[in-house]
Amino acid sequence: MRHTLPIAPQFYVTAPQPCPYLDGRMERKLFTALQGDHAQKLNDTLSKQGFRRSQNVLYRPSCAECSACLSARIRVADFVPSRTQKRIVRRNMHLRRNATSPWATEDQYALFRRYLDDRHADGGMADMDIFEFAAMIEETPVRSRVIEYTTSQPDAQTRSLTAVCLTDVFDDGLSMVYSFYDPDLAAQSLGTYLILDHIEIARDAGLPFVYLGYWVPGSRKMGYKAGFSALEIYKAGQWQPIGDPADHRAELHPLSVDPISEQVARISLPEARLARD
């Protein structure tokens, strides 16, 4: 006889620390370990409820002062690029895409360091060494890919690494876990291009969504995500069209936050099949 029981991970909350998106705010995260035979199923299920993966941990912002971090994804079938986005695609047509297993290289780390030093010199990853970088790329208990983008050199015999994205493959889409690119090529809008190319990858694979991480009303760092059509956000326990970004300012208020115990109680967990003699 076979029956099912929910997978029951333990959830924890991090200590408060300065918010990277909104000045003067403090952030904390609700998180659980991602390991064992059911890691892929847990990743798929919780990611549809606003969680993100970092190595072997799944987390979701759970701050005391606001609930502004809203998970965002693009509906691939309904996405229509803007004129600006079409120009960005044409501008980067020379790039060659190569999807590989999650394995870190020295070239990746060199590009990563240049990107951090230029864009996020004061960020939480600023001191990451090559071993920590390798862990970020390789310590994944789920189906992941490293997608590299390269450019031909003048001699046409070699190619240089231009951009990289660590991507998880869900049962319903692609999740852009972390991306970085050549900071000297700002005119190519590589960050936007990586998203546009992931939409094409998902479309070719028959996957309905591309998950972008968090969109934060009031944060200029995250504002660009609202520029993609067919964007949905996870809010009030369901996915919904983003609509007018200004309509989500209420999430900046402390009264928008539910107690941790209520947040955990509302999490839907996958079921594990158990055999019984």
PDB file of C-alpha atoms in Angstrom:
ATOM      1  CA  MET A   1       0.000   0.000   0.000  1.00  0.00           C
ATOM      2  CA  ARG A   2       1.285   3.443  -0.881  1.00  0.00           C
ATOM      3  CA  HIS A   3       0.415   6.744   0.726  1.00  0.00           C
ATOM      4  CA  THR A   4       1.871  10.243   0.867  1.00  0.00           C
ATOM      5  CA  LEU A   5       3.167  12.482   3.612  1.00  0.00           C
ATOM      6  CA  PRO A   6       4.400  16.068   3.245  1.00  0.00           C
ATOM      7  CA  ILE A   7       8.139  16.693   3.209  1.00  0.00           C
ATOM      8  CA  ALA A   8       8.697  18.571   6.473  1.00  0.00           C
ATOM      9  CA  PRO A   9      11.838  20.743   6.445  1.00  0.00           C
ATOM     10  CA  GLN A  10      12.814  22.892   9.413  1.00  0.00           C
ATOM     11  CA  PHE A  11      12.582  26.660   8.914  1.00  0.00           C
ATOM     12  CA  TYR A  12      14.813  29.258  10.588  1.00  0.00           C
ATOM     13  CA  VAL A  13      15.164  33.056  10.594  1.00  0.00           C
ATOM     14  CA  THR A  14      18.411  34.972  10.200  1.00  0.00           C
ATOM     15  CA  ALA A  15      19.477  37.809  12.469  1.00  0.00           C
ATOM     16  CA  PRO A  16      18.624  41.319  11.183  1.00  0.00           C
ATOM     17  CA  GLN A  17      21.188  43.051   9.000  1.00  0.00           C
ATOM     18  CA  PRO A  18      21.172  46.190   6.800  1.00  0.00           C
ATOM     19  CA  CYS A  19      18.883  45.896   3.792  1.00  0.00           C
ATOM     20  CA  PRO A  20      20.773  45.962   0.454  1.00  0.00           C
ATOM     21  CA  TYR A  21      17.807  47.491  -1.403  1.00  0.00           C
ATOM     22  CA  LEU A  22      16.202  50.142   0.836  1.00  0.00           C
ATOM     23  CA  ASP A  23      18.261  52.627   2.850  1.00  0.00           C
ATOM     24  CA  GLY A  24      17.713  52.639   6.580  1.00  0.00           C
ATOM     25  CA  ARG A  25      15.880  49.305   6.638  1.00  0.00           C
ATOM     26  CA  MET A  26      16.888  46.012   8.198  1.00  0.00           C
ATOM     27  CA  GLU A  27      16.392  42.650   6.537  1.00  0.00           C
ATOM     28  CA  ARG A  28      16.038  39.114   7.793  1.00  0.00           C
ATOM     29  CA  LYS A  29      15.401  35.891   5.902  1.00  0.00           C
ATOM     30  CA  LEU A  30      13.289  32.804   6.453  1.00  0.00           C
ATOM     31  CA  PHE A  31      15.316  29.818   5.272  1.00  0.00           C
ATOM     32  CA  THR A  32      15.560  26.039   5.161  1.00  0.00           C
ATOM     33  CA  ALA A  33      18.183  23.518   4.091  1.00  0.00           C
ATOM     34  CA  LEU A  34      18.007  22.093   0.587  1.00  0.00           C
ATOM     35  CA  GLN A  35      19.399  18.583   0.668  1.00  0.00           C
ATOM     36  CA  GLY A  36      18.573  14.903   0.343  1.00  0.00           C
ATOM     37  CA  ASP A  37      16.531  12.921  -2.141  1.00  0.00           C
ATOM     38  CA  HIS A  38      13.714  15.452  -2.268  1.00  0.00           C
ATOM     39  CA  ALA A  39      15.839  18.557  -2.898  1.00  0.00           C
ATOM     40  CA  GLN A  40      14.630  19.092  -6.458  1.00  0.00           C
ATOM     41  CA  LYS A  41      10.980  18.697  -5.486  1.00  0.00           C
ATOM     42  CA  LEU A  42      11.372  21.073  -2.544  1.00  0.00           C
ATOM     43  CA  ASN A  43      13.163  23.622  -4.731  1.00  0.00           C
ATOM     44  CA  ASP A  44      10.403  23.474  -7.351  1.00  0.00           C
ATOM     45  CA  THR A  45       7.617  23.782  -4.776  1.00  0.00           C
ATOM     46  CA  LEU A  46       9.018  26.555  -2.583  1.00  0.00           C
ATOM     47  CA  SER A  47      10.300  28.598  -5.529  1.00  0.00           C
ATOM     48  CA  LYS A  48       6.678  28.894  -6.665  1.00  0.00           C
ATOM     49  CA  GLN A  49       5.996  30.482  -3.262  1.00  0.00           C
ATOM     50  CA  GLY A  50       8.614  33.206  -3.451  1.00  0.00           C
ATOM     51  CA  PHE A  51      11.723  31.351  -2.239  1.00  0.00           C
ATOM     52  CA  ARG A  52      15.153  31.602  -3.854  1.00  0.00           C
ATOM     53  CA  ARG A  53      18.123  29.236  -3.793  1.00  0.00           C
ATOM     54  CA  SER A  54      21.614  30.065  -2.548  1.00  0.00           C
ATOM     55  CA  GLN A  55      23.819  26.956  -2.735  1.00  0.00           C
ATOM     56  CA  ASN A  56      22.078  24.378  -0.537  1.00  0.00           C
ATOM     57  CA  VAL A  57      19.703  26.824   1.160  1.00  0.00           C
ATOM     58  CA  LEU A  58      16.250  28.078   0.169  1.00  0.00           C
ATOM     59  CA  TYR A  59      15.342  31.501   1.552  1.00  0.00           C
ATOM     60  CA  ARG A  60      12.651  34.158   1.396  1.00  0.00           C
ATOM     61  CA  PRO A  61      12.812  37.680   2.865  1.00  0.00           C
ATOM     62  CA  SER A  62      10.841  37.899   6.113  1.00  0.00           C
ATOM     63  CA  CYS A  63      11.559  41.361   7.447  1.00  0.00           C
ATOM     64  CA  ALA A  64      10.025  43.014  10.497  1.00  0.00           C
ATOM     65  CA  GLU A  65       9.674  46.459   8.888  1.00  0.00           C
ATOM     66  CA  CYS A  66       8.159  45.711   5.470  1.00  0.00           C
ATOM     67  CA  SER A  67       7.289  43.023   2.935  1.00  0.00           C
ATOM     68  CA  ALA A  68       8.615  44.864  -0.106  1.00  0.00           C
ATOM     69  CA  CYS A  69      10.661  42.039  -1.642  1.00  0.00           C
ATOM     70  CA  LEU A  70       8.260  40.429  -4.117  1.00  0.00           C
ATOM     71  CA  SER A  71       9.334  37.406  -6.131  1.00  0.00           C
ATOM     72  CA  ALA A  72       9.015  38.100  -9.871  1.00  0.00           C
ATOM     73  CA  ARG A  73       8.697  35.937 -12.958  1.00  0.00           C
ATOM     74  CA  ILE A  74       7.931  36.424 -16.646  1.00  0.00           C
ATOM     75  CA  ARG A  75       5.183  34.514 -18.447  1.00  0.00           C
ATOM     76  CA  VAL A  76       7.121  33.328 -21.471  1.00  0.00           C
ATOM     77  CA  ALA A  77       4.132  32.773 -23.792  1.00  0.00           C
ATOM     78  CA  ASP A  78       2.817  36.310 -23.201  1.00  0.00           C
ATOM     79  CA  PHE A  79       6.110  38.190 -23.276  1.00  0.00           C
ATOM     80  CA  VAL A  80       6.449  40.806 -26.014  1.00  0.00           C
ATOM     81  CA  PRO A  81       9.780  42.657 -26.219  1.00  0.00           C
ATOM     82  CA  SER A  82       9.782  46.433 -26.344  1.00  0.00           C
ATOM     83  CA  ARG A  83      11.542  48.298 -29.141  1.00  0.00           C
ATOM     84  CA  THR A  84      14.460  48.964 -26.798  1.00  0.00           C
ATOM     85  CA  GLN A  85      14.703  45.279 -25.894  1.00  0.00           C
ATOM     86  CA  LYS A  86      14.659  44.301 -29.578  1.00  0.00           C
ATOM     87  CA  ARG A  87      17.601  46.639 -30.141  1.00  0.00           C
ATOM     88  CA  ILE A  88      19.451  45.042 -27.238  1.00  0.00           C
ATOM     89  CA  VAL A  89      18.979  41.595 -28.794  1.00  0.00           C
ATOM     90  CA  ARG A  90      20.324  42.826 -32.141  1.00  0.00           C
ATOM     91  CA  ARG A  91      23.251  44.510 -30.387  1.00  0.00           C
ATOM     92  CA  ASN A  92      24.291  41.187 -28.854  1.00  0.00           C
ATOM     93  CA  MET A  93      23.660  38.813 -31.746  1.00  0.00           C
ATOM     94  CA  HIS A  94      27.409  38.217 -32.005  1.00  0.00           C
ATOM     95  CA  LEU A  95      27.514  36.505 -28.593  1.00  0.00           C
ATOM     96  CA  ARG A  96      27.729  32.723 -28.501  1.00  0.00           C
ATOM     97  CA  ARG A  97      25.806  30.896 -25.788  1.00  0.00           C
ATOM     98  CA  ASN A  98      27.158  27.717 -24.182  1.00  0.00           C
ATOM     99  CA  ALA A  99      25.284  25.858 -21.417  1.00  0.00           C
ATOM    100  CA  THR A 100      27.497  23.691 -19.223  1.00  0.00           C
ATOM    101  CA  SER A 101      27.370  21.730 -15.979  1.00  0.00           C
ATOM    102  CA  PRO A 102      27.792  23.854 -12.807  1.00  0.00           C
ATOM    103  CA  TRP A 103      31.570  23.912 -12.726  1.00  0.00           C
ATOM    104  CA  ALA A 104      33.589  27.000 -11.760  1.00  0.00           C
ATOM    105  CA  THR A 105      36.588  28.174 -13.827  1.00  0.00           C
ATOM    106  CA  GLU A 106      39.322  30.748 -13.363  1.00  0.00           C
ATOM    107  CA  ASP A 107      37.951  32.757 -16.309  1.00  0.00           C
ATOM    108  CA  GLN A 108      34.549  32.922 -14.624  1.00  0.00           C
ATOM    109  CA  TYR A 109      36.075  34.097 -11.367  1.00  0.00           C
ATOM    110  CA  ALA A 110      38.178  36.765 -13.109  1.00  0.00           C
ATOM    111  CA  LEU A 111      35.063  38.140 -14.813  1.00  0.00           C
ATOM    112  CA  PHE A 112      33.121  37.896 -11.544  1.00  0.00           C
ATOM    113  CA  ARG A 113      35.764  39.921  -9.708  1.00  0.00           C
ATOM    114  CA  ARG A 114      35.780  42.641 -12.376  1.00  0.00           C
ATOM    115  CA  TYR A 115      31.989  42.814 -12.224  1.00  0.00           C
ATOM    116  CA  LEU A 116      31.893  43.067  -8.422  1.00  0.00           C
ATOM    117  CA  ASP A 117      34.688  45.634  -8.226  1.00  0.00           C
ATOM    118  CA  ASP A 118      32.862  47.850 -10.718  1.00  0.00           C
ATOM    119  CA  ARG A 119      29.207  47.357  -9.726  1.00  0.00           C
ATOM    120  CA  HIS A 120      29.069  46.037  -6.163  1.00  0.00           C
ATOM    121  CA  ALA A 121      32.336  46.920  -4.442  1.00  0.00           C
ATOM    122  CA  ASP A 122      30.525  47.474  -1.132  1.00  0.00           C
ATOM    123  CA  GLY A 123      28.137  44.523  -1.457  1.00  0.00           C
ATOM    124  CA  GLY A 124      27.943  41.337   0.538  1.00  0.00           C
ATOM    125  CA  MET A 125      29.958  39.393  -2.049  1.00  0.00           C
ATOM    126  CA  ALA A 126      32.792  41.923  -2.325  1.00  0.00           C
ATOM    127  CA  ASP A 127      35.265  39.765  -0.381  1.00  0.00           C
ATOM    128  CA  MET A 128      34.360  36.448  -1.998  1.00  0.00           C
ATOM    129  CA  ASP A 129      37.496  34.472  -2.884  1.00  0.00           C
ATOM    130  CA  ILE A 130      37.822  31.837  -5.592  1.00  0.00           C
ATOM    131  CA  PHE A 131      36.931  28.984  -3.238  1.00  0.00           C
ATOM    132  CA  GLU A 132      33.734  30.699  -2.109  1.00  0.00           C
ATOM    133  CA  PHE A 133      32.932  31.467  -5.735  1.00  0.00           C
ATOM    134  CA  ALA A 134      33.401  27.809  -6.640  1.00  0.00           C
ATOM    135  CA  ALA A 135      31.046  26.842  -3.828  1.00  0.00           C
ATOM    136  CA  MET A 136      28.414  29.276  -5.123  1.00  0.00           C
ATOM    137  CA  ILE A 137      28.581  27.688  -8.567  1.00  0.00           C
ATOM    138  CA  GLU A 138      29.121  24.033  -7.731  1.00  0.00           C
ATOM    139  CA  GLU A 139      27.305  23.385  -4.448  1.00  0.00           C
ATOM    140  CA  THR A 140      23.897  22.718  -5.923  1.00  0.00           C
ATOM    141  CA  PRO A 141      21.707  19.743  -4.983  1.00  0.00           C
ATOM    142  CA  VAL A 142      19.280  20.508  -7.831  1.00  0.00           C
ATOM    143  CA  ARG A 143      19.339  20.636 -11.616  1.00  0.00           C
ATOM    144  CA  SER A 144      21.508  23.644 -12.492  1.00  0.00           C
ATOM    145  CA  ARG A 145      23.426  24.956 -15.478  1.00  0.00           C
ATOM    146  CA  VAL A 146      26.126  27.560 -16.012  1.00  0.00           C
ATOM    147  CA  ILE A 147      25.297  29.489 -19.167  1.00  0.00           C
ATOM    148  CA  GLU A 148      28.307  31.287 -20.623  1.00  0.00           C
ATOM    149  CA  TYR A 149      28.304  33.959 -23.323  1.00  0.00           C
ATOM    150  CA  THR A 150      31.490  34.505 -25.305  1.00  0.00           C
ATOM    151  CA  THR A 151      32.777  36.948 -27.916  1.00  0.00           C
ATOM    152  CA  SER A 152      35.202  36.230 -30.770  1.00  0.00           C
ATOM    153  CA  GLN A 153      38.612  37.856 -30.500  1.00  0.00           C
ATOM    154  CA  PRO A 154      40.114  39.764 -33.469  1.00  0.00           C
ATOM    155  CA  ASP A 155      42.190  36.729 -34.452  1.00  0.00           C
ATOM    156  CA  ALA A 156      38.899  34.778 -34.800  1.00  0.00           C
ATOM    157  CA  GLN A 157      40.633  31.785 -33.202  1.00  0.00           C
ATOM    158  CA  THR A 158      39.786  32.469 -29.565  1.00  0.00           C
ATOM    159  CA  ARG A 159      36.767  33.674 -27.660  1.00  0.00           C
ATOM    160  CA  SER A 160      36.600  35.761 -24.493  1.00  0.00           C
ATOM    161  CA  LEU A 161      34.104  35.278 -21.702  1.00  0.00           C
ATOM    162  CA  THR A 162      31.621  38.161 -21.714  1.00  0.00           C
ATOM    163  CA  ALA A 163      28.779  37.098 -19.398  1.00  0.00           C
ATOM    164  CA  VAL A 164      27.764  34.212 -17.155  1.00  0.00           C
ATOM    165  CA  CYS A 165      24.505  33.141 -15.534  1.00  0.00           C
ATOM    166  CA  LEU A 166      24.008  30.401 -12.951  1.00  0.00           C
ATOM    167  CA  THR A 167      20.574  29.005 -13.810  1.00  0.00           C
ATOM    168  CA  ASP A 168      18.325  26.484 -12.065  1.00  0.00           C
ATOM    169  CA  VAL A 169      15.903  24.364 -14.065  1.00  0.00           C
ATOM    170  CA  PHE A 170      12.470  23.999 -12.435  1.00  0.00           C
ATOM    171  CA  ASP A 171       9.602  21.823 -13.551  1.00  0.00           C
ATOM    172  CA  ASP A 172       7.878  24.994 -14.784  1.00  0.00           C
ATOM    173  CA  GLY A 173      10.698  27.319 -15.765  1.00  0.00           C
ATOM    174  CA  LEU A 174      14.205  28.710 -15.453  1.00  0.00           C
ATOM    175  CA  SER A 175      15.474  30.571 -12.403  1.00  0.00           C
ATOM    176  CA  MET A 176      18.296  33.081 -12.895  1.00  0.00           C
ATOM    177  CA  VAL A 177      20.127  32.473  -9.625  1.00  0.00           C
ATOM    178  CA  TYR A 178      23.028  34.861 -10.248  1.00  0.00           C
ATOM    179  CA  SER A 179      24.479  36.588 -13.293  1.00  0.00           C
ATOM    180  CA  PHE A 180      27.509  38.758 -13.983  1.00  0.00           C
ATOM    181  CA  TYR A 181      29.121  40.277 -17.057  1.00  0.00           C
ATOM    182  CA  ASP A 182      31.882  42.479 -18.447  1.00  0.00           C
ATOM    183  CA  PRO A 183      31.422  45.906 -16.796  1.00  0.00           C
ATOM    184  CA  ASP A 184      33.263  47.625 -19.669  1.00  0.00           C
ATOM    185  CA  LEU A 185      30.418  46.750 -22.038  1.00  0.00           C
ATOM    186  CA  ALA A 186      27.703  48.873 -20.454  1.00  0.00           C
ATOM    187  CA  ALA A 187      26.439  49.986 -23.866  1.00  0.00           C
ATOM    188  CA  GLN A 188      25.417  46.396 -24.659  1.00  0.00           C
ATOM    189  CA  SER A 189      22.948  46.228 -21.737  1.00  0.00           C
ATOM    190  CA  LEU A 190      24.126  42.700 -20.955  1.00  0.00           C
ATOM    191  CA  GLY A 191      21.989  42.315 -17.817  1.00  0.00           C
ATOM    192  CA  THR A 192      18.819  42.882 -19.841  1.00  0.00           C
ATOM    193  CA  TYR A 193      20.110  40.698 -22.659  1.00  0.00           C
ATOM    194  CA  LEU A 194      20.663  37.734 -20.343  1.00  0.00           C
ATOM    195  CA  ILE A 195      17.021  37.906 -19.280  1.00  0.00           C
ATOM    196  CA  LEU A 196      15.840  38.176 -22.879  1.00  0.00           C
ATOM    197  CA  ASP A 197      17.965  35.198 -23.880  1.00  0.00           C
ATOM    198  CA  HIS A 198      16.654  33.130 -20.958  1.00  0.00           C
ATOM    199  CA  ILE A 199      13.136  33.837 -22.193  1.00  0.00           C
ATOM    200  CA  GLU A 200      14.153  32.318 -25.537  1.00  0.00           C
ATOM    201  CA  ILE A 201      15.785  29.320 -23.847  1.00  0.00           C
ATOM    202  CA  ALA A 202      12.629  28.707 -21.806  1.00  0.00           C
ATOM    203  CA  ARG A 203      10.430  29.076 -24.896  1.00  0.00           C
ATOM    204  CA  ASP A 204      12.529  26.554 -26.832  1.00  0.00           C
ATOM    205  CA  ALA A 205      12.346  24.132 -23.892  1.00  0.00           C
ATOM    206  CA  GLY A 206       8.578  24.512 -23.497  1.00  0.00           C
ATOM    207  CA  LEU A 207       8.914  26.031 -20.015  1.00  0.00           C
ATOM    208  CA  PRO A 208       6.302  28.661 -19.104  1.00  0.00           C
ATOM    209  CA  PHE A 209       8.247  30.944 -16.764  1.00  0.00           C
ATOM    210  CA  VAL A 210      11.557  32.719 -16.205  1.00  0.00           C
ATOM    211  CA  TYR A 211      12.102  33.544 -12.524  1.00  0.00           C
ATOM    212  CA  LEU A 212      14.023  36.786 -11.911  1.00  0.00           C
ATOM    213  CA  GLY A 213      14.448  36.860  -8.144  1.00  0.00           C
ATOM    214  CA  TYR A 214      12.976  39.797  -6.252  1.00  0.00           C
ATOM    215  CA  TRP A 215      11.440  43.036  -7.408  1.00  0.00           C
ATOM    216  CA  VAL A 216      11.390  45.734  -4.728  1.00  0.00           C
ATOM    217  CA  PRO A 217       9.095  48.776  -4.978  1.00  0.00           C
ATOM    218  CA  GLY A 218      11.093  51.880  -4.150  1.00  0.00           C
ATOM    219  CA  SER A 219      14.461  50.316  -5.045  1.00  0.00           C
ATOM    220  CA  ARG A 220      16.270  51.698  -8.081  1.00  0.00           C
ATOM    221  CA  LYS A 221      18.468  48.586  -8.151  1.00  0.00           C
ATOM    222  CA  MET A 222      15.439  46.418  -8.893  1.00  0.00           C
ATOM    223  CA  GLY A 223      13.367  48.871 -10.917  1.00  0.00           C
ATOM    224  CA  TYR A 224      14.501  47.513 -14.291  1.00  0.00           C
ATOM    225  CA  LYS A 225      12.543  44.279 -13.785  1.00  0.00           C
ATOM    226  CA  ALA A 226       9.255  46.171 -14.063  1.00  0.00           C
ATOM    227  CA  GLY A 227      10.255  47.032 -17.644  1.00  0.00           C
ATOM    228  CA  PHE A 228       9.559  43.479 -18.873  1.00  0.00           C
ATOM    229  CA  SER A 229       6.109  42.713 -20.192  1.00  0.00           C
ATOM    230  CA  ALA A 230       4.092  39.763 -18.829  1.00  0.00           C
ATOM    231  CA  LEU A 231       5.737  40.199 -15.422  1.00  0.00           C
ATOM    232  CA  GLU A 232       4.092  38.585 -12.411  1.00  0.00           C
ATOM    233  CA  ILE A 233       4.820  39.034  -8.713  1.00  0.00           C
ATOM    234  CA  TYR A 234       4.111  36.693  -5.803  1.00  0.00           C
ATOM    235  CA  LYS A 235       1.959  38.653  -3.377  1.00  0.00           C
ATOM    236  CA  ALA A 236      -0.613  37.697  -0.747  1.00  0.00           C
ATOM    237  CA  GLY A 237       0.027  34.018  -1.402  1.00  0.00           C
ATOM    238  CA  GLN A 238      -0.532  34.044  -5.151  1.00  0.00           C
ATOM    239  CA  TRP A 239       1.036  35.061  -8.451  1.00  0.00           C
ATOM    240  CA  GLN A 240      -0.542  38.123 -10.062  1.00  0.00           C
ATOM    241  CA  PRO A 241       0.309  40.617 -12.828  1.00  0.00           C
ATOM    242  CA  ILE A 242       2.447  43.431 -11.508  1.00  0.00           C
ATOM    243  CA  GLY A 243       0.147  46.137 -12.891  1.00  0.00           C
ATOM    244  CA  ASP A 244       1.189  49.646 -11.905  1.00  0.00           C
ATOM    245  CA  PRO A 245       4.390  49.417  -9.799  1.00  0.00           C
ATOM    246  CA  ALA A 246       3.157  52.348  -7.719  1.00  0.00           C
ATOM    247  CA  ASP A 247       0.278  50.202  -6.446  1.00  0.00           C
ATOM    248  CA  HIS A 248       2.662  48.147  -4.294  1.00  0.00           C
ATOM    249  CA  ARG A 249       3.902  50.886  -1.980  1.00  0.00           C
ATOM    250  CA  ALA A 250       1.829  49.496   0.900  1.00  0.00           C
ATOM    251  CA  GLU A 251       4.370  46.663   1.185  1.00  0.00           C
ATOM    252  CA  LEU A 252       6.816  49.232   2.552  1.00  0.00           C
ATOM    253  CA  HIS A 253       4.704  49.620   5.720  1.00  0.00           C
ATOM    254  CA  PRO A 254       5.420  47.557   8.884  1.00  0.00           C
ATOM    255  CA  LEU A 255       1.747  46.554   9.129  1.00  0.00           C
ATOM    256  CA  SER A 256       2.133  44.602   5.888  1.00  0.00           C
ATOM    257  CA  VAL A 257       4.192  41.967   7.742  1.00  0.00           C
ATOM    258  CA  ASP A 258       2.600  38.809   9.137  1.00  0.00           C
ATOM    259  CA  PRO A 259       4.116  36.966  12.136  1.00  0.00           C
ATOM    260  CA  ILE A 260       6.751  34.366  11.272  1.00  0.00           C
ATOM    261  CA  SER A 261       4.601  31.539  12.610  1.00  0.00           C
ATOM    262  CA  GLU A 262       1.761  32.488  10.256  1.00  0.00           C
ATOM    263  CA  GLN A 263       4.120  32.747   7.300  1.00  0.00           C
ATOM    264  CA  VAL A 264       5.488  29.257   7.928  1.00  0.00           C
ATOM    265  CA  ALA A 265       2.029  27.784   8.514  1.00  0.00           C
ATOM    266  CA  ARG A 266       0.914  28.960   5.067  1.00  0.00           C
ATOM    267  CA  ILE A 267       3.828  27.350   3.202  1.00  0.00           C
ATOM    268  CA  SER A 268       2.681  24.469   0.990  1.00  0.00           C
ATOM    269  CA  LEU A 269       5.081  21.530   1.070  1.00  0.00           C
ATOM    270  CA  PRO A 270       5.558  18.782  -1.524  1.00  0.00           C
ATOM    271  CA  GLU A 271       4.538  15.243  -0.707  1.00  0.00           C
ATOM    272  CA  ALA A 272       6.866  12.268  -0.477  1.00  0.00           C
ATOM    273  CA  ARG A 273       5.641   8.813  -1.480  1.00  0.00           C
ATOM    274  CA  LEU A 274       6.182   6.178   1.156  1.00  0.00           C
ATOM    275  CA  ALA A 275       5.928   2.425   0.688  1.00  0.00           C
ATOM    276  CA  ARG A 276       4.174   0.328   3.324  1.00  0.00           C
ATOM    277  CA  ASP A 277       4.024  -3.436   3.527  1.00  0.00           C
TER     278      ASP A 277
END
